[in-house]
């Protein structure tokens, strides 16, 4: 009991210095975790005792790792507080990692592409995900053994693309070398209304890369070539700096042990087939998939050569009328552009030992896309653990805050946001210290 009191007293004494001098040092975050403070990007700091008998779930030397991956184009709409993500994030087997990617979390207009980045929707999505996973309202968490927490390992927004990675808390100390890299592939092949966010990390002795993309749109003949080029450029331009004085870490996407590629890839059905809508009415998805551009281009070796995708047994995910189960193409009254239904939203992977267990779509009517999600399995060796400490854990981003046309303004805004986050974090940690039970 006395030891617990001493720990809280010690926490009070070193926190102010830590908050000022080591805010951006990842070793500080690891120390907070070891002291029992869990990072939550939506709500600053969340109080939790990790390594005690009530909440800690032991990790053995070998782990059947489960990775939940979800992607959703939300059509430029910001979520409301009543949006429930629990049905989307449900899994037939409890995951250890959640990888959630969004496209168009803000409208892709000139103001959002060139102007200051609106981080509000991203924070809202993180808050909703946190509530769905940790279920703050009624303490019935969608958690491992109903006791664990998920913590945000990394999150990044690039205009409308948003990617966040969540890890089960008792695996946090196995994570190291977190890196982020962004590639803009929009207007003029440079602006960031389209492109990719990639998050690289090492979990124990295995490296992972999660790539969230929004590729070139359009359903005219030849538009698939632009999408193929986007993939090629993303693979070429995505670079992760090697941490200083660190063990080996991959610098490109394909150097990782396991890669999962998710997003609105925008591949459509080959134009000119008059029986498309008849096949759709009969739910003959396999016949429709013979016209799928991605599969055609992949079989020809022009894109994603050597990558895998699971069998698709669900209806096309795009394009729906708002708040409807009807495709835009099914009604002549719609003022929206006619779009042939297509499987725009996809999840692919590459890596030895990575197995897909599940590949389905959700049925939310929130946007003109349906969300898609998948569950992967991987046997992970935890015996050669690289400890997550200052020497091996580095958080590096090769993502500029904004395009060069607005770099000065964005730099100022980024500093302001960081300052606000520090104030929020300091306040929440102090609140936790003040309300912690005395023994």
Coordinates of C-alpha atoms in Angstrom, one line a residue:
X1 CA 0.0 0.0 0.0
X2 CA 2.8 2.4 0.9
X3 CA 4.5 1.6 -2.4
X4 CA 1.4 2.7 -4.3
X5 CA 1.3 6.0 -2.3
X6 CA 5.0 6.6 -3.1
X7 CA 4.4 5.9 -6.8
X8 CA 1.6 8.5 -6.9
X9 CA 3.7 11.0 -5.0
X10 CA 6.6 10.4 -7.4
X11 CA 4.2 10.8 -10.4
X12 CA 3.2 14.2 -9.1
X13 CA 6.8 15.4 -8.7
X14 CA 8.1 14.4 -12.1
X15 CA 5.1 15.1 -14.2
X16 CA 5.4 18.9 -14.7
X17 CA 9.0 18.5 -15.9
X18 CA 8.1 15.6 -18.1
X19 CA 5.2 17.4 -19.7
X20 CA 7.3 20.4 -20.6
X21 CA 10.6 18.8 -21.7
X22 CA 9.6 15.4 -23.1
X23 CA 6.2 15.8 -24.6
X24 CA 7.3 14.6 -28.1
X25 CA 9.6 11.9 -26.8
X26 CA 8.1 8.5 -27.3
X27 CA 10.0 7.2 -24.3
X28 CA 7.8 9.5 -22.1
X29 CA 4.7 7.8 -23.5
X30 CA 6.1 4.4 -22.7
X31 CA 6.8 5.5 -19.2
X32 CA 3.3 6.7 -18.8
X33 CA 2.1 3.3 -20.0
X34 CA 4.4 1.5 -17.5
X35 CA 3.1 3.8 -14.7
X36 CA -0.4 2.8 -15.6
X37 CA -1.5 5.7 -17.7
X38 CA -3.0 4.8 -21.1
X39 CA -2.8 7.1 -24.1
X40 CA -6.1 7.9 -25.8
X41 CA -5.8 10.2 -28.8
X42 CA -9.5 11.1 -28.6
X43 CA -9.6 12.0 -24.9
X44 CA -6.0 12.8 -23.9
X45 CA -5.1 10.4 -21.1
X46 CA -7.2 7.6 -19.8
X47 CA -6.6 6.3 -16.3
X48 CA -6.0 2.5 -16.2
X49 CA -3.9 0.1 -14.3
X50 CA -2.3 -2.2 -16.8
X51 CA -0.1 -4.7 -15.0
X52 CA -2.4 -5.7 -12.2
X53 CA -4.4 -8.8 -11.6
X54 CA -7.7 -7.4 -12.7
X55 CA -6.9 -6.0 -16.1
X56 CA -3.6 -7.6 -17.3
X57 CA -4.0 -10.5 -19.8
X58 CA -0.8 -12.5 -19.9
X59 CA 1.0 -12.7 -23.3
X60 CA 2.8 -16.0 -24.0
X61 CA 5.9 -16.5 -26.2
X62 CA 3.8 -17.4 -29.2
X63 CA 0.6 -15.4 -30.1
X64 CA -2.1 -16.1 -32.7
X65 CA -2.3 -12.4 -33.6
X66 CA -5.6 -11.2 -35.0
X67 CA -5.7 -8.0 -37.0
X68 CA -9.0 -6.3 -37.8
X69 CA -8.8 -4.0 -40.9
X70 CA -11.6 -1.7 -41.9
X71 CA -12.0 0.9 -44.7
X72 CA -14.8 3.3 -45.4
X73 CA -15.3 6.3 -47.7
X74 CA -17.7 8.5 -45.7
X75 CA -18.5 10.9 -48.5
X76 CA -17.3 14.1 -47.0
X77 CA -19.6 13.9 -44.0
X78 CA -18.6 14.5 -40.4
X79 CA -20.1 12.0 -38.0
X80 CA -22.6 12.9 -35.3
X81 CA -22.3 11.7 -31.8
X82 CA -25.1 9.2 -32.2
X83 CA -23.4 7.3 -35.0
X84 CA -22.8 3.7 -33.7
X85 CA -19.7 2.0 -35.0
X86 CA -20.0 -1.1 -32.8
X87 CA -21.7 -3.2 -35.4
X88 CA -19.0 -2.3 -37.9
X89 CA -16.2 -3.1 -35.5
X90 CA -17.6 -6.4 -34.3
X91 CA -15.4 -9.4 -35.0
X92 CA -15.9 -13.2 -34.9
X93 CA -12.7 -13.5 -33.0
X94 CA -11.3 -10.8 -30.6
X95 CA -8.6 -8.8 -32.4
X96 CA -5.3 -7.6 -31.0
X97 CA -4.9 -4.8 -33.5
X98 CA -7.5 -2.6 -35.2
X99 CA -6.5 -0.8 -38.4
X100 CA -9.2 1.7 -39.4
X101 CA -8.9 3.8 -42.6
X102 CA -11.3 6.4 -43.9
X103 CA -11.5 8.4 -47.1
X104 CA -13.3 11.7 -47.6
X105 CA -13.6 12.6 -43.9
X106 CA -13.9 16.1 -45.3
X107 CA -15.3 17.3 -48.6
X108 CA -12.6 17.4 -51.3
X109 CA -13.1 21.0 -52.2
X110 CA -10.3 23.6 -52.9
X111 CA -10.5 25.0 -49.4
X112 CA -9.8 21.6 -47.8
X113 CA -7.1 20.6 -50.4
X114 CA -5.1 23.8 -50.3
X115 CA -6.2 25.5 -47.1
X116 CA -5.5 24.6 -43.4
X117 CA -6.3 21.0 -42.5
X118 CA -9.5 20.5 -40.6
X119 CA -8.6 17.9 -38.0
X120 CA -12.0 18.1 -36.3
X121 CA -13.6 15.2 -38.2
X122 CA -10.6 12.9 -37.5
X123 CA -10.9 13.5 -33.8
X124 CA -14.6 12.8 -33.9
X125 CA -14.0 9.4 -35.7
X126 CA -11.3 8.5 -33.1
X127 CA -13.7 9.3 -30.3
X128 CA -16.4 7.1 -31.9
X129 CA -13.9 4.3 -32.4
X130 CA -12.7 4.6 -28.8
X131 CA -16.3 4.4 -27.5
X132 CA -17.1 1.4 -29.7
X133 CA -13.9 -0.5 -28.6
X134 CA -13.7 0.6 -25.0
X135 CA -17.4 1.4 -24.6
X136 CA -17.0 4.3 -22.1
X137 CA -20.7 4.6 -21.4
X138 CA -21.6 1.3 -19.9
X139 CA -18.3 -0.4 -19.1
X140 CA -19.2 -3.4 -21.4
X141 CA -16.2 -3.2 -23.6
X142 CA -15.7 -4.9 -26.9
X143 CA -12.4 -6.0 -25.4
X144 CA -10.2 -9.0 -25.0
X145 CA -11.6 -11.1 -22.2
X146 CA -14.0 -8.2 -21.5
X147 CA -11.2 -6.5 -19.5
X148 CA -8.5 -5.1 -21.9
X149 CA -8.2 -1.7 -23.5
X150 CA -7.2 -0.6 -27.0
X151 CA -4.9 2.3 -27.3
X152 CA -4.1 4.5 -30.3
X153 CA -0.6 3.6 -31.5
X154 CA -0.6 6.1 -34.3
X155 CA -3.1 8.3 -36.3
X156 CA -2.6 10.5 -39.3
X157 CA -4.8 12.6 -41.6
X158 CA -4.0 13.9 -45.1
X159 CA -6.9 16.1 -46.3
X160 CA -9.7 13.5 -46.5
X161 CA -7.7 10.4 -45.9
X162 CA -7.4 9.2 -42.3
X163 CA -5.7 6.2 -40.8
X164 CA -5.4 5.1 -37.2
X165 CA -3.9 2.0 -35.6
X166 CA -5.2 0.7 -32.3
X167 CA -3.4 -1.9 -30.2
X168 CA -4.5 -4.1 -27.3
X169 CA -2.8 -2.4 -24.3
X170 CA -0.9 -5.4 -22.9
X171 CA 1.0 -5.6 -26.2
X172 CA 2.1 -2.0 -26.2
X173 CA 5.6 -2.7 -24.9
X174 CA 6.2 -5.0 -27.9
X175 CA 5.8 -2.1 -30.3
X176 CA 8.7 -0.1 -31.7
X177 CA 9.8 2.0 -34.6
X178 CA 6.5 3.6 -35.6
X179 CA 6.9 5.7 -38.8
X180 CA 4.4 7.5 -41.0
X181 CA 4.7 8.4 -44.6
X182 CA 2.3 10.3 -46.9
X183 CA 2.2 10.5 -50.7
X184 CA -0.1 13.0 -52.6
X185 CA -1.5 11.7 -55.9
X186 CA -4.3 14.1 -56.5
X187 CA -4.4 17.2 -58.8
X188 CA -1.3 17.3 -61.0
X189 CA -0.2 14.1 -59.4
X190 CA 0.9 16.0 -56.3
X191 CA -1.9 17.5 -54.3
X192 CA -3.3 15.5 -51.4
X193 CA -7.0 15.2 -52.3
X194 CA -5.9 11.6 -53.4
X195 CA -3.0 9.5 -52.4
X196 CA -1.9 7.4 -49.4
X197 CA -1.0 7.3 -45.7
X198 CA 1.3 4.5 -44.6
X199 CA 2.0 3.5 -41.0
X200 CA 5.0 1.3 -40.4
X201 CA 5.7 -0.4 -37.1
X202 CA 7.5 -3.3 -35.5
X203 CA 5.6 -5.7 -33.3
X204 CA 8.2 -7.8 -31.4
X205 CA 10.5 -9.0 -34.2
X206 CA 7.9 -8.7 -37.1
X207 CA 7.4 -5.6 -39.2
X208 CA 4.1 -4.4 -40.5
X209 CA 3.0 -1.7 -42.9
X210 CA -0.6 -0.5 -43.2
X211 CA -1.4 1.6 -46.3
X212 CA -4.6 3.5 -46.6
X213 CA -5.3 4.9 -50.1
X214 CA -7.7 6.9 -52.1
X215 CA -6.9 6.4 -55.8
X216 CA -7.9 8.2 -59.0
X217 CA -11.7 8.2 -59.7
X218 CA -13.6 7.9 -62.9
X219 CA -15.2 5.0 -64.8
X220 CA -14.2 5.9 -68.4
X221 CA -12.0 3.4 -70.4
X222 CA -8.4 4.1 -69.4
X223 CA -9.1 5.4 -65.9
X224 CA -7.8 2.2 -64.5
X225 CA -4.4 3.1 -65.9
X226 CA -4.3 6.2 -63.7
X227 CA -5.1 4.0 -60.7
X228 CA -2.3 1.6 -61.6
X229 CA 0.0 4.6 -61.8
X230 CA -1.1 5.8 -58.4
X231 CA -0.2 2.4 -56.9
X232 CA 3.2 2.4 -58.6
X233 CA 4.0 5.9 -57.4
X234 CA 2.9 5.2 -53.9
X235 CA 5.1 2.1 -53.7
X236 CA 8.0 4.1 -55.1
X237 CA 7.6 7.4 -53.1
X238 CA 6.7 6.0 -49.7
X239 CA 9.8 6.2 -47.6
X240 CA 10.4 5.5 -43.9
X241 CA 13.6 6.9 -42.4
X242 CA 15.7 4.4 -40.5
X243 CA 15.8 5.2 -36.8
X244 CA 19.1 6.4 -35.4
X245 CA 21.1 3.8 -33.6
X246 CA 18.4 1.3 -34.1
X247 CA 18.1 -2.3 -35.3
X248 CA 17.1 -2.8 -38.9
X249 CA 13.9 -1.3 -40.0
X250 CA 12.4 -1.3 -43.5
X251 CA 12.5 1.9 -45.5
X252 CA 9.9 1.0 -48.2
X253 CA 6.5 -0.6 -48.2
X254 CA 7.6 -3.9 -49.7
X255 CA 10.5 -4.3 -47.4
X256 CA 8.1 -5.1 -44.5
X257 CA 7.3 -8.6 -43.4
X258 CA 3.6 -8.0 -43.8
X259 CA 1.7 -5.3 -45.7
X260 CA -2.0 -4.6 -45.7
X261 CA -3.4 -2.2 -48.3
X262 CA -6.8 -0.8 -47.7
X263 CA -9.0 2.0 -49.1
X264 CA -11.2 3.3 -51.8
X265 CA -9.1 2.0 -54.7
X266 CA -11.8 3.2 -57.1
X267 CA -11.5 0.3 -59.6
X268 CA -14.8 -0.1 -61.5
X269 CA -16.5 -2.6 -63.7
X270 CA -15.4 -2.6 -67.3
X271 CA -17.7 -0.3 -69.3
X272 CA -20.0 -1.5 -72.1
X273 CA -21.6 -4.5 -70.6
X274 CA -25.3 -4.2 -71.0
X275 CA -26.2 -7.1 -68.7
X276 CA -24.6 -5.5 -65.6
X277 CA -27.8 -4.5 -64.0
X278 CA -29.5 -7.8 -64.7
X279 CA -26.6 -9.7 -63.1
X280 CA -26.9 -7.3 -60.1
X281 CA -30.6 -8.1 -59.7
X282 CA -29.8 -11.8 -59.6
X283 CA -27.0 -11.2 -57.1
X284 CA -24.7 -12.9 -59.6
X285 CA -21.6 -11.3 -58.1
X286 CA -19.1 -13.8 -59.5
X287 CA -20.1 -13.0 -63.1
X288 CA -19.9 -9.3 -62.3
X289 CA -16.4 -9.8 -60.8
X290 CA -15.2 -11.0 -64.1
X291 CA -15.6 -7.4 -65.3
X292 CA -13.9 -6.0 -62.2
X293 CA -11.0 -3.8 -63.4
X294 CA -8.8 -4.6 -60.4
X295 CA -8.9 -8.3 -61.0
X296 CA -8.4 -7.9 -64.7
X297 CA -5.3 -5.6 -64.1
X298 CA -4.0 -7.9 -61.4
X299 CA -4.2 -11.0 -63.6
X300 CA -2.4 -9.2 -66.4
X301 CA 0.4 -8.3 -64.0
X302 CA -0.1 -4.6 -64.4
X303 CA -0.8 -3.8 -60.7
X304 CA -0.5 -5.6 -57.3
X305 CA 1.5 -8.4 -58.7
X306 CA 2.0 -11.0 -56.0
X307 CA -0.6 -9.5 -53.7
X308 CA -3.6 -11.4 -52.4
X309 CA -7.3 -10.5 -52.0
X310 CA -10.0 -12.7 -50.4
X311 CA -13.0 -14.0 -52.2
X312 CA -15.8 -11.3 -52.6
X313 CA -19.2 -12.6 -51.7
X314 CA -20.9 -9.3 -51.0
X315 CA -22.6 -6.8 -53.2
X316 CA -20.8 -3.8 -54.8
X317 CA -20.0 -1.1 -52.2
X318 CA -20.6 1.9 -54.4
X319 CA -22.6 4.1 -55.3
X320 CA -25.7 4.3 -53.2
X321 CA -28.3 6.9 -52.8
X322 CA -28.2 8.8 -49.6
X323 CA -29.9 6.9 -46.7
X324 CA -30.9 4.2 -49.1
X325 CA -30.2 0.6 -50.1
X326 CA -30.7 1.5 -53.7
X327 CA -27.8 2.3 -56.1
X328 CA -27.8 5.6 -57.9
X329 CA -28.0 3.7 -61.2
X330 CA -31.3 2.1 -60.2
X331 CA -33.4 5.2 -60.3
X332 CA -33.9 7.7 -63.1
X333 CA -35.2 10.4 -60.6
X334 CA -31.8 10.9 -59.0
X335 CA -30.0 14.1 -59.8
X336 CA -26.6 12.5 -59.0
X337 CA -24.3 11.4 -61.7
X338 CA -25.1 7.9 -62.9
X339 CA -22.5 5.5 -61.7
X340 CA -22.3 1.8 -62.4
X341 CA -22.2 -0.1 -59.1
X342 CA -18.7 -1.3 -58.3
X343 CA -16.4 -2.8 -55.7
X344 CA -14.4 0.4 -55.1
X345 CA -13.6 -0.4 -51.4
X346 CA -11.0 -3.1 -51.1
X347 CA -8.4 -4.8 -48.8
X348 CA -5.4 -6.6 -50.1
X349 CA -2.3 -8.0 -48.4
X350 CA 1.2 -9.3 -48.9
X351 CA 3.3 -11.3 -46.5
X352 CA 4.2 -14.9 -45.5
X353 CA 2.1 -16.4 -42.8
X354 CA -0.6 -13.7 -43.0
X355 CA -4.0 -15.4 -43.4
X356 CA -7.4 -13.8 -44.1
X357 CA -10.2 -15.2 -42.0
X358 CA -13.0 -12.9 -42.9
X359 CA -13.8 -10.4 -45.7
X360 CA -17.2 -8.7 -45.6
X361 CA -19.0 -5.4 -45.9
X362 CA -21.1 -3.4 -43.4
X363 CA -24.6 -2.0 -44.1
X364 CA -24.4 1.5 -42.7
X365 CA -26.3 4.0 -44.9
X366 CA -24.2 6.9 -43.6
X367 CA -22.5 7.6 -47.0
X368 CA -22.8 6.5 -50.7
X369 CA -20.2 3.8 -49.9
X370 CA -20.6 0.8 -47.7
X371 CA -17.8 0.0 -45.3
X372 CA -15.6 -3.1 -45.8
X373 CA -13.7 -5.0 -43.2
X374 CA -11.5 -8.0 -42.8
X375 CA -9.9 -10.1 -40.1
X376 CA -6.4 -11.5 -40.5
X377 CA -4.4 -14.1 -38.5
X378 CA -0.7 -14.4 -38.0
X379 CA 1.5 -16.5 -35.8
X380 CA 3.7 -14.0 -34.0
X381 CA 6.9 -15.0 -32.1
X382 CA 7.3 -12.9 -29.0
X383 CA 10.5 -14.5 -27.8
X384 CA 12.8 -12.0 -29.6
X385 CA 11.1 -8.9 -28.2
X386 CA 12.6 -5.6 -29.0
X387 CA 11.7 -3.5 -26.0
X388 CA 9.8 -0.3 -26.7
X389 CA 12.2 2.2 -25.1
X390 CA 14.0 5.4 -26.1
X391 CA 16.7 3.5 -27.9
X392 CA 14.5 1.5 -30.2
X393 CA 11.1 3.3 -30.3
X394 CA 11.1 6.2 -32.8
X395 CA 8.0 8.0 -34.1
X396 CA 8.9 9.5 -37.5
X397 CA 6.7 11.2 -40.0
X398 CA 7.5 12.0 -43.6
X399 CA 4.2 13.7 -44.1
X400 CA 4.3 17.5 -44.6
X401 CA 1.6 19.4 -42.6
X402 CA 0.3 20.9 -45.9
X403 CA 1.3 21.6 -49.4
X404 CA 4.2 24.0 -49.9
X405 CA 1.7 26.7 -51.0
X406 CA 0.5 27.0 -47.5
X407 CA 3.4 25.7 -45.4
X408 CA 3.9 28.8 -43.2
X409 CA 0.3 29.0 -42.2
X410 CA 0.1 25.2 -41.6
X411 CA 3.2 25.2 -39.5
X412 CA 1.7 27.9 -37.2
X413 CA -1.6 26.0 -36.9
X414 CA 0.2 22.7 -36.2
X415 CA 2.1 24.4 -33.4
X416 CA -1.2 25.7 -32.0
X417 CA -2.8 22.3 -32.1
X418 CA 0.2 20.7 -30.4
X419 CA 0.0 23.4 -27.7
X420 CA -3.7 22.8 -27.2
X421 CA -3.2 19.0 -27.0
X422 CA -0.4 19.5 -24.4
X423 CA -2.7 21.7 -22.2
X424 CA -5.5 19.1 -22.5
X425 CA -3.1 16.3 -21.7
X426 CA -1.6 18.1 -18.7
X427 CA -5.1 18.8 -17.4
X428 CA -6.3 15.3 -17.7
X429 CA -3.2 13.7 -16.1
X430 CA -3.4 16.2 -13.2
X431 CA -7.0 15.3 -12.8
X432 CA -6.1 11.6 -12.8
X433 CA -3.5 12.2 -10.1
X434 CA -5.8 14.2 -8.0
X435 CA -8.6 11.6 -8.1
X436 CA -6.4 8.5 -7.8
X437 CA -7.3 6.4 -4.8
X438 CA -4.9 6.7 -1.8
X439 CA -3.9 3.5 -0.2

